[in-house]
CSV table of C-alpha atoms and ligand atoms in Angstrom, one decimal:
chain,number,residue,atom,x,y,z
Z,245,UNK,CA,142.7,99.5,194.5
Z,246,UNK,CA,145.2,100.7,197.1
Z,247,UNK,CA,143.1,99.9,200.1
Z,248,UNK,CA,143.4,97.6,203.1
Z,249,UNK,CA,141.9,94.7,201.3
Z,250,UNK,CA,144.5,94.7,198.6
Z,251,UNK,CA,147.5,92.3,198.5
Z,252,UNK,CA,150.7,92.9,196.5
Z,253,UNK,CA,153.5,91.1,194.9
Z,254,UNK,CA,156.6,92.2,193.0
Z,255,UNK,CA,158.1,90.6,189.9
Z,256,UNK,CA,161.7,91.0,188.9
Z,257,UNK,CA,163.1,90.2,185.4
Z,258,UNK,CA,166.8,90.3,184.3
Z,259,UNK,CA,167.1,87.3,182.0
Z,260,UNK,CA,168.6,89.2,179.0
Z,261,UNK,CA,169.1,93.0,178.5
Z,262,UNK,CA,166.2,94.6,180.3
Z,263,UNK,CA,166.3,95.3,184.0
Z,264,UNK,CA,162.6,95.3,185.1
Z,265,UNK,CA,160.4,95.3,188.2
Z,266,UNK,CA,156.6,95.4,188.5
Z,267,UNK,CA,154.2,95.5,191.4
Z,268,UNK,CA,150.7,94.0,190.9
Z,269,UNK,CA,147.8,94.1,193.4
Z,270,UNK,CA,145.1,91.6,193.9
Z,271,UNK,CA,142.1,91.3,196.2
Z,272,UNK,CA,142.2,89.3,199.4
Z,273,UNK,CA,140.3,86.4,197.7
Z,274,UNK,CA,142.8,86.5,194.8
Z,275,UNK,CA,140.3,86.5,191.9
Z,276,UNK,CA,142.0,89.0,189.7
Z,277,UNK,CA,145.1,91.2,189.6
Z,278,UNK,CA,146.0,94.6,188.4
Z,279,UNK,CA,149.4,96.1,187.3
Z,280,UNK,CA,150.3,99.0,189.5
Z,281,UNK,CA,153.8,99.7,188.1
Z,282,UNK,CA,155.9,98.3,185.2
Z,283,UNK,CA,159.4,99.8,185.3
Z,284,UNK,CA,161.9,98.8,182.6
Z,285,UNK,CA,165.5,100.0,182.2
Z,286,UNK,CA,166.5,99.0,178.7
Z,287,UNK,CA,170.1,98.4,177.7
Z,288,UNK,CA,169.3,98.4,173.9
Z,289,UNK,CA,171.2,101.6,173.3
Z,290,UNK,CA,174.3,100.1,175.0
Z,291,UNK,CA,174.3,96.8,173.1
Z,292,UNK,CA,173.4,98.4,169.7
Z,293,UNK,CA,177.0,99.3,169.1
Z,294,UNK,CA,178.1,95.7,169.4
Z,295,UNK,CA,175.3,94.4,167.1
Z,296,UNK,CA,173.8,92.2,169.9
Z,297,UNK,CA,173.7,91.6,173.6
Z,298,UNK,CA,177.2,91.3,175.3
Z,299,UNK,CA,176.6,89.1,178.4
Z,300,UNK,CA,179.3,90.7,180.6
Z,301,UNK,CA,178.0,94.2,179.8
Z,302,UNK,CA,174.4,93.2,180.4
Z,303,UNK,CA,175.2,91.7,183.9
Z,304,UNK,CA,177.1,94.8,184.9
Z,305,UNK,CA,174.2,97.1,183.8
Z,306,UNK,CA,171.7,94.9,185.7
Z,307,UNK,CA,173.8,95.2,188.9
Z,308,UNK,CA,173.8,99.0,188.5
Z,309,UNK,CA,170.1,99.3,187.7
Z,310,UNK,CA,168.3,96.6,189.7
Z,311,UNK,CA,167.9,98.4,193.1
Z,312,UNK,CA,166.8,101.8,191.6
Z,313,UNK,CA,164.3,99.9,189.3
Z,314,UNK,CA,162.8,97.9,192.3
Z,315,UNK,CA,162.6,101.1,194.3
Z,316,UNK,CA,160.8,102.9,191.5
Z,317,UNK,CA,158.4,100.0,191.0
Z,318,UNK,CA,157.4,100.2,194.8
Z,319,UNK,CA,157.2,104.0,194.7
Z,320,UNK,CA,155.0,104.1,191.6
Z,321,UNK,CA,152.7,101.5,193.1
Z,322,UNK,CA,152.6,103.6,196.3
Z,323,UNK,CA,153.4,100.7,198.6
Z,324,UNK,CA,156.2,99.7,201.0
Z,325,UNK,CA,158.1,96.4,200.8
Z,326,UNK,CA,156.3,95.4,204.0
Z,327,UNK,CA,153.0,95.2,202.0
Z,328,UNK,CA,154.4,92.5,199.7
Z,329,UNK,CA,153.1,88.9,199.9
Z,330,UNK,CA,156.0,87.5,197.9
Z,331,UNK,CA,158.9,88.3,195.6
Z,332,UNK,CA,158.8,86.7,192.2
Z,333,UNK,CA,161.9,86.4,190.0
Z,334,UNK,CA,162.8,85.0,186.6
Z,335,UNK,CA,165.0,81.9,187.1
Z,336,UNK,CA,165.5,81.0,183.5
Z,337,UNK,CA,165.9,80.5,180.6
Z,338,UNK,CA,168.3,83.3,179.8
Z,339,UNK,CA,171.9,84.5,180.1
Z,340,UNK,CA,173.3,83.0,183.3
Z,341,UNK,CA,175.1,86.2,184.4
Z,342,UNK,CA,172.0,88.3,183.7
Z,343,UNK,CA,169.8,85.9,185.6
Z,344,UNK,CA,172.1,85.7,188.6
Z,345,UNK,CA,172.0,89.6,189.0
Z,346,UNK,CA,168.3,89.5,189.4
Z,347,UNK,CA,168.0,86.3,191.4
Z,348,UNK,CA,170.7,87.2,193.9
Z,349,UNK,CA,169.2,90.6,194.5
Z,350,UNK,CA,165.7,89.1,194.9
Z,351,UNK,CA,167.0,86.5,197.3
Z,352,UNK,CA,168.8,89.1,199.4
Z,353,UNK,CA,165.6,91.2,199.6
Z,354,UNK,CA,163.5,88.1,200.5
Z,355,UNK,CA,165.9,87.3,203.3
Z,356,UNK,CA,166.1,90.8,204.6
Z,357,UNK,CA,162.3,91.5,204.2
Z,358,UNK,CA,161.3,88.0,205.4
Z,359,UNK,CA,159.2,87.3,202.3
Z,360,UNK,CA,158.6,84.0,200.4
Z,361,UNK,CA,159.7,83.8,196.8
Z,362,UNK,CA,158.2,82.6,193.6
Z,363,UNK,CA,160.4,81.2,190.8
Z,364,UNK,CA,159.2,82.0,187.3
Z,365,UNK,CA,160.1,80.6,183.9
Z,366,UNK,CA,160.7,83.5,181.5
Z,367,UNK,CA,158.5,81.9,178.7
Z,368,UNK,CA,155.7,81.3,181.2
Z,369,UNK,CA,156.0,85.0,181.9
Z,370,UNK,CA,155.5,85.9,178.2
Z,371,UNK,CA,152.5,83.5,178.1
Z,372,UNK,CA,150.8,85.1,181.1
Z,373,UNK,CA,151.3,88.6,179.7
Z,374,UNK,CA,148.1,87.7,177.9
Z,375,UNK,CA,146.2,87.5,181.2
Z,376,UNK,CA,147.0,91.1,182.1
Z,377,UNK,CA,143.6,93.0,182.0
Z,378,UNK,CA,142.1,90.0,180.2
Z,379,UNK,CA,142.0,87.3,182.8
Z,380,UNK,CA,138.2,87.0,183.1
Z,381,UNK,CA,137.7,87.1,179.3
Z,382,UNK,CA,140.0,84.2,178.3
Z,383,UNK,CA,138.2,81.1,177.4
Z,384,UNK,CA,140.4,78.0,177.7
Z,385,UNK,CA,141.7,75.7,176.2
Z,386,UNK,CA,143.9,77.8,174.0
Z,387,UNK,CA,146.8,77.6,171.5
Z,388,UNK,CA,149.6,80.0,172.3
Z,389,UNK,CA,152.3,81.0,169.9
Z,390,UNK,CA,155.3,82.3,171.8
Z,391,UNK,CA,157.8,84.1,169.5
Z,392,UNK,CA,160.8,85.8,171.1
Z,393,UNK,CA,164.5,86.2,170.5
Z,394,UNK,CA,165.3,82.8,171.9
Z,395,UNK,CA,162.2,80.8,171.4
Z,396,UNK,CA,159.5,79.9,168.9
Z,397,UNK,CA,157.0,77.6,170.6
Z,398,UNK,CA,153.4,76.5,169.9
Z,399,UNK,CA,151.7,75.3,173.0
Z,400,UNK,CA,148.4,74.3,174.3
Z,401,UNK,CA,147.0,75.6,177.6
Z,402,UNK,CA,144.3,73.5,179.2
Z,403,UNK,CA,141.4,74.6,181.2
Z,404,UNK,CA,143.5,74.3,184.4
Z,405,UNK,CA,146.2,76.6,182.8
Z,406,UNK,CA,148.5,73.6,182.4
Z,407,UNK,CA,150.8,74.0,179.5
Z,408,UNK,CA,151.9,71.4,176.9
Z,409,UNK,CA,154.4,72.1,174.1
Z,410,UNK,CA,153.1,70.9,170.8
Z,411,UNK,CA,155.8,72.3,168.5
Z,412,UNK,CA,158.9,74.4,168.5
Z,413,UNK,CA,161.7,75.6,166.3
Z,414,UNK,CA,164.4,73.1,165.3
Z,415,UNK,CA,167.0,75.8,164.8
Z,416,UNK,CA,166.7,79.6,165.0
Z,417,UNK,CA,163.8,81.4,166.8
Z,418,UNK,CA,161.7,83.8,164.9
Z,419,UNK,CA,163.2,86.8,166.7
Z,420,UNK,CA,166.6,85.5,166.0
Z,421,UNK,CA,165.7,85.2,162.3
Z,422,UNK,CA,164.8,88.9,162.3
Z,423,UNK,CA,168.0,89.8,164.3
Z,424,UNK,CA,170.4,87.8,162.0
Z,425,UNK,CA,168.8,89.1,158.8
Z,426,UNK,CA,169.1,92.7,160.1
Z,427,UNK,CA,172.8,92.1,160.8
Z,428,UNK,CA,173.3,90.6,157.4
Z,429,UNK,CA,171.7,93.6,155.8
Z,430,UNK,CA,173.7,96.0,157.9
Z,431,UNK,CA,170.6,97.4,159.6
Z,432,UNK,CA,171.6,97.1,163.3
Z,433,UNK,CA,170.1,95.6,166.5
Z,434,UNK,CA,167.4,94.5,167.5
Z,435,UNK,CA,166.4,93.4,164.0
Z,436,UNK,CA,162.6,93.0,164.4
Z,437,UNK,CA,161.6,96.6,164.7
Z,438,UNK,CA,164.0,97.7,162.0
Z,439,UNK,CA,163.1,95.1,159.4
Z,440,UNK,CA,159.4,95.8,160.0
Z,441,UNK,CA,159.9,99.5,159.5
Z,442,UNK,CA,161.7,98.8,156.1
Z,443,UNK,CA,158.9,96.4,155.2
Z,444,UNK,CA,156.2,99.0,156.0
Z,445,UNK,CA,158.1,101.6,153.9
Z,446,UNK,CA,158.0,99.1,151.0
Z,447,UNK,CA,154.2,98.7,151.3
Z,448,UNK,CA,153.8,102.4,151.5
Z,449,UNK,CA,155.8,103.0,148.3
Z,450,UNK,CA,154.4,100.2,146.2
Z,451,UNK,CA,150.8,100.3,147.5
Z,452,UNK,CA,149.0,97.4,149.3
Z,453,UNK,CA,147.1,96.4,146.1
Z,454,UNK,CA,150.2,96.2,143.9
Z,455,UNK,CA,152.2,93.9,146.2
Z,456,UNK,CA,151.8,90.7,144.1
Z,457,UNK,CA,152.1,92.5,140.7
Z,458,UNK,CA,155.4,94.2,141.7
Z,459,UNK,CA,157.0,91.3,143.4
Z,460,UNK,CA,160.6,90.6,142.3
Z,461,UNK,CA,161.9,88.6,145.2
Z,462,UNK,CA,160.6,85.3,146.4
Z,463,UNK,CA,162.0,83.6,149.5
Z,464,UNK,CA,161.0,80.1,150.7
Z,465,UNK,CA,158.7,79.3,153.6
Z,466,UNK,CA,160.5,76.4,155.3
Z,467,UNK,CA,158.3,73.7,156.9
Z,468,UNK,CA,155.1,75.6,156.2
Z,469,UNK,CA,153.3,72.5,155.0
Z,470,UNK,CA,155.0,69.9,157.3
Z,471,UNK,CA,152.6,67.6,159.1
Z,472,UNK,CA,153.9,68.6,162.6
Z,473,UNK,CA,153.8,71.9,164.5
Z,474,UNK,CA,157.6,72.5,164.4
Z,475,UNK,CA,159.4,75.4,162.8
Z,476,UNK,CA,162.7,76.0,161.0
Z,477,UNK,CA,164.0,79.5,160.2
Z,478,UNK,CA,167.7,79.0,159.5
Z,479,UNK,CA,167.1,78.0,155.8
Z,480,UNK,CA,165.2,81.2,155.3
Z,481,UNK,CA,168.1,83.2,156.6
Z,482,UNK,CA,170.5,81.3,154.3
Z,483,UNK,CA,168.1,81.8,151.3
Z,484,UNK,CA,168.2,85.6,152.0
Z,485,UNK,CA,172.0,85.5,152.1
Z,486,UNK,CA,172.1,83.7,148.7
Z,487,UNK,CA,169.7,86.2,147.2
Z,488,UNK,CA,171.7,89.2,148.2
Z,489,UNK,CA,174.9,87.6,147.1
Z,490,UNK,CA,173.4,87.1,143.6
Z,491,UNK,CA,172.0,90.6,143.5
Z,492,UNK,CA,174.7,93.3,143.0
Z,493,UNK,CA,172.1,96.0,143.5
Z,494,UNK,CA,170.5,94.5,146.7
Z,495,UNK,CA,171.0,97.7,148.7
Z,496,UNK,CA,168.6,99.4,146.3
Z,497,UNK,CA,165.9,96.8,147.0
Z,498,UNK,CA,166.5,96.5,150.8
Z,499,UNK,CA,162.9,97.4,151.6
Z,500,UNK,CA,161.6,94.7,149.3
Z,501,UNK,CA,164.0,92.1,150.8
Z,502,UNK,CA,162.8,93.1,154.3
Z,503,UNK,CA,159.1,92.9,153.3
Z,504,UNK,CA,159.5,89.5,151.7
Z,505,UNK,CA,161.6,88.1,154.6
Z,506,UNK,CA,159.1,89.3,157.2
Z,507,UNK,CA,156.2,88.0,155.1
Z,508,UNK,CA,157.8,84.6,154.9
Z,509,UNK,CA,158.1,84.5,158.8
Z,510,UNK,CA,154.5,85.7,159.2
Z,511,UNK,CA,153.1,83.2,156.7
Z,512,UNK,CA,154.7,80.3,158.5
Z,513,UNK,CA,153.7,81.4,162.0
Z,514,UNK,CA,150.1,82.0,160.9
Z,515,UNK,CA,149.7,78.7,159.0
Z,516,UNK,CA,151.0,76.6,161.9
Z,517,UNK,CA,149.0,78.4,164.5
Z,518,UNK,CA,145.7,78.0,162.7
Z,519,UNK,CA,146.5,74.3,162.0
Z,520,UNK,CA,147.2,73.8,165.7
Z,521,UNK,CA,143.9,75.5,166.7
Z,522,UNK,CA,141.9,73.3,164.3
Z,523,UNK,CA,143.7,70.1,165.4
Z,524,UNK,CA,143.4,70.8,169.1
Z,525,UNK,CA,139.8,72.1,169.0
Z,526,UNK,CA,140.5,75.2,171.2
Z,527,UNK,CA,138.4,78.2,172.0
Z,528,UNK,CA,141.2,80.8,171.9
Z,529,UNK,CA,144.4,81.7,170.2
Z,530,UNK,CA,147.0,83.9,171.9
Z,531,UNK,CA,150.3,85.4,170.8
Z,532,UNK,CA,153.2,86.3,173.1
Z,533,UNK,CA,156.9,87.2,173.2
Z,534,UNK,CA,158.9,90.1,171.6
Z,535,UNK,CA,158.0,89.2,168.0
Z,536,UNK,CA,154.3,89.6,168.9
Z,537,UNK,CA,155.0,93.3,169.0
Z,538,UNK,CA,155.1,93.1,165.2
Z,539,UNK,CA,152.1,95.1,163.8
Z,540,UNK,CA,151.8,93.0,160.6
Z,541,UNK,CA,151.9,89.7,162.6
Z,542,UNK,CA,149.2,91.0,165.0
Z,543,UNK,CA,147.0,92.3,162.1
Z,544,UNK,CA,147.4,89.4,159.7
Z,545,UNK,CA,147.0,86.8,162.5
Z,546,UNK,CA,143.7,88.5,163.6
Z,547,UNK,CA,142.4,88.6,160.0
Z,548,UNK,CA,143.3,84.9,159.4
Z,549,UNK,CA,141.7,83.8,162.6
Z,550,UNK,CA,138.5,85.7,161.8
Z,551,UNK,CA,138.4,84.3,158.3
Z,552,UNK,CA,139.2,80.7,159.3
Z,553,UNK,CA,136.9,80.4,162.3
Z,554,UNK,CA,134.1,83.0,161.6
Z,555,UNK,CA,134.4,84.5,165.1
Z,556,UNK,CA,134.2,81.1,166.9
Z,557,UNK,CA,137.7,81.4,168.2
Z,558,UNK,CA,138.8,84.4,170.3
Z,559,UNK,CA,142.2,86.1,169.7
Z,560,UNK,CA,144.3,87.7,172.3
Z,561,UNK,CA,147.7,89.5,172.1
Z,562,UNK,CA,149.3,91.4,175.0
Z,563,UNK,CA,149.4,95.2,174.9
Z,564,UNK,CA,152.7,96.3,173.2
Z,565,UNK,CA,154.4,97.2,176.5
Z,566,UNK,CA,153.9,93.6,177.7
Z,567,UNK,CA,155.2,91.9,174.6
Z,568,UNK,CA,158.9,92.5,174.8
Z,569,UNK,CA,160.7,91.7,178.1
Z,570,UNK,CA,159.1,93.2,181.1
Z,571,UNK,CA,158.4,92.3,184.8
Z,572,UNK,CA,154.6,92.7,184.8
Z,573,UNK,CA,154.4,89.4,182.9
Z,574,UNK,CA,156.6,87.8,185.6
Z,575,UNK,CA,154.3,89.2,188.3
Z,576,UNK,CA,151.2,88.0,186.3
Z,577,UNK,CA,152.6,84.4,186.1
Z,578,UNK,CA,153.5,84.6,189.8
Z,579,UNK,CA,149.9,85.6,190.7
Z,580,UNK,CA,148.7,82.3,189.5
Z,581,UNK,CA,151.5,80.4,191.2
Z,582,UNK,CA,150.8,82.2,194.5
Z,583,UNK,CA,147.1,81.1,194.2
Z,584,UNK,CA,148.3,77.5,194.0
Z,585,UNK,CA,150.6,78.0,197.1
Z,586,UNK,CA,153.7,77.6,195.0
Z,587,UNK,CA,156.1,79.8,197.1
Z,588,UNK,CA,159.7,78.9,198.0
Z,589,UNK,CA,162.1,79.8,200.7
Z,590,UNK,CA,164.8,82.1,199.3
Z,591,UNK,CA,167.5,79.4,199.7
Z,592,UNK,CA,165.6,77.2,197.2
Z,593,UNK,CA,165.6,79.7,194.3
Z,594,UNK,CA,168.4,79.1,191.7
Z,595,UNK,CA,169.3,80.3,188.2
Z,596,UNK,CA,168.5,77.7,185.6
Z,597,UNK,CA,169.7,79.2,182.2
Z,598,UNK,CA,168.2,76.3,180.2
Z,599,UNK,CA,165.1,76.0,182.3
Z,600,UNK,CA,162.2,74.2,180.4
Z,601,UNK,CA,158.5,74.9,180.6
Z,602,UNK,CA,156.7,72.4,182.8
U,894,KG4,O1,160.7,88.6,174.2
U,894,KG4,P1,161.9,89.4,173.9
U,894,KG4,O2,161.9,90.9,174.3
U,894,KG4,O3,163.2,88.8,174.5
U,894,KG4,C1,163.5,87.4,174.5
U,894,KG4,O4,162.9,86.7,175.4
U,894,KG4,O5,164.1,87.0,173.5
U,894,KG4,O6,162.1,89.3,172.3
U,894,KG4,C2,163.1,90.0,171.7
U,894,KG4,C3,163.0,89.7,170.2
U,894,KG4,C4,164.2,90.2,169.3
U,894,KG4,O7,164.6,89.1,168.5
U,894,KG4,C5,163.5,91.3,168.5
U,894,KG4,O8,164.1,91.5,167.3
U,894,KG4,C6,162.1,90.8,168.4
U,894,KG4,O9,161.8,90.3,169.7
U,894,KG4,N1,161.2,92.0,168.2
U,894,KG4,C7,160.4,92.1,167.1
U,894,KG4,C8,159.7,93.3,167.2
U,894,KG4,N2,160.1,93.9,168.4
U,894,KG4,C9,161.0,93.0,169.0
U,894,KG4,N3,160.3,91.3,166.0
U,894,KG4,C10,159.5,91.7,165.0
U,894,KG4,N4,158.8,92.9,165.1
U,894,KG4,C11,158.9,93.7,166.1
U,894,KG4,N5,158.2,94.8,166.1
U,895,ZN,ZN1,161.6,87.4,176.5
C-alpha cells in the first residue's frame, strides 16, 4: 500500500494508562483504510503495585513515552511526518492529566509540521475499532455494546454512522465491576483478565457439563429484566462482598466466585444487547471496549446471537489487540471524520475529560 497514491494519518491515544500511536493508510479516494502500525507502551506493570491507575504517575509516564511511541509508529509504517494528512488525538473522556500529555504533544507537532488535527472521543474510538479490516462487510444499522473500565453503553449506529445512546450504566461500568471484585478478592489489577482466568480454571476443573449440578454460589443479575436498556453493576459487587463475608472458607472457592461473578456480568450484557437488537430492528451487533477482550463474553454473545436470530444478524467484535486501549481505533475513527472534512486547527483542540458522545 505504500505507494504514491496512498494517504496517511496518525492517531494518538493517552486517555488512561496506555501511551499509543498508530498510522493508517488510505487510498486517494478514501474508500477504505489499513492499519500500518499500532504501537502501545503499557503502564500496567507500573500501576499494578498500587492496585489501580495513579493519575500523576500515568501523566509522567505519558510524557516520557509519547515521542518515542510516535516515532516508532511512523518508522514501522515506513513514512515521514511530511506524508501525514492529519494528526488525530483523543480529547476525552479520560484522566485530564493523561489526556493533556497526548493533546499538547499532538498540538505541538501539528503546529511544527503544519498539519490539521482531528479530535476524537475515546468511546467513538472503541466503536470504530470494529471497522478495522471489516469496513466493507458491516451492514448498518447496528447495535453496539461498548464495555470498558469507565463505560457500559448500548448504542445504535444508523446507516450514516451517526450514533445514538439507547442505554448505559447507572453506576459502575462492567470493567470497573471486574476491577473492584478483583481488588476485593485480593487478585490484583486489572481485574478483567485475572477474574476470567480464575473462572476458566473453575470450568476446567468442574467440567462444562457439570456447571449447573455443582453450583454452590448464586449471585444476582441486577436489572436483567428491566424494561429499559440501562445497566447497574454496583449491587452485584455488593452481593459478592456479602457472600464472601458470610463464607469463612471463601478463599478455597475463589475460582467459583470468579466464575459466577463473571457469568452474572455476561448474562446481563447478552440479554440487554439481544433485546436492543430486536427492538431496534438492526442488521448487525458489535462489541467494543476492554471488556470485549473477554473470551467467554465473545463466545457466549456469538452463540446467543446465532440462536436468537438464526444467522439473520451479523456479529462483529474487534481483534483482541484493538479491544483494550490502542491508537489504531483512534486513527480509524479519524478516517471517517477526515472523509467528512471534520479537521481542526491545532488551537481549537482541547482536553475534555467528561466529553460525551455526539
Ligand atoms: O477499554 P479499556 O482498555 O480502557 C478504558 O477505556 O477503560 O478497558 C479496560 C477495562 C478494565 O476494567 C479491564 O479489567 C477490562 O477492560 N478488561 C477485561 C479483559 N481485559 C480487559 N475485562 C474482562 N475480560 C478481559 N479479558
Ligand atoms: Zn478505553
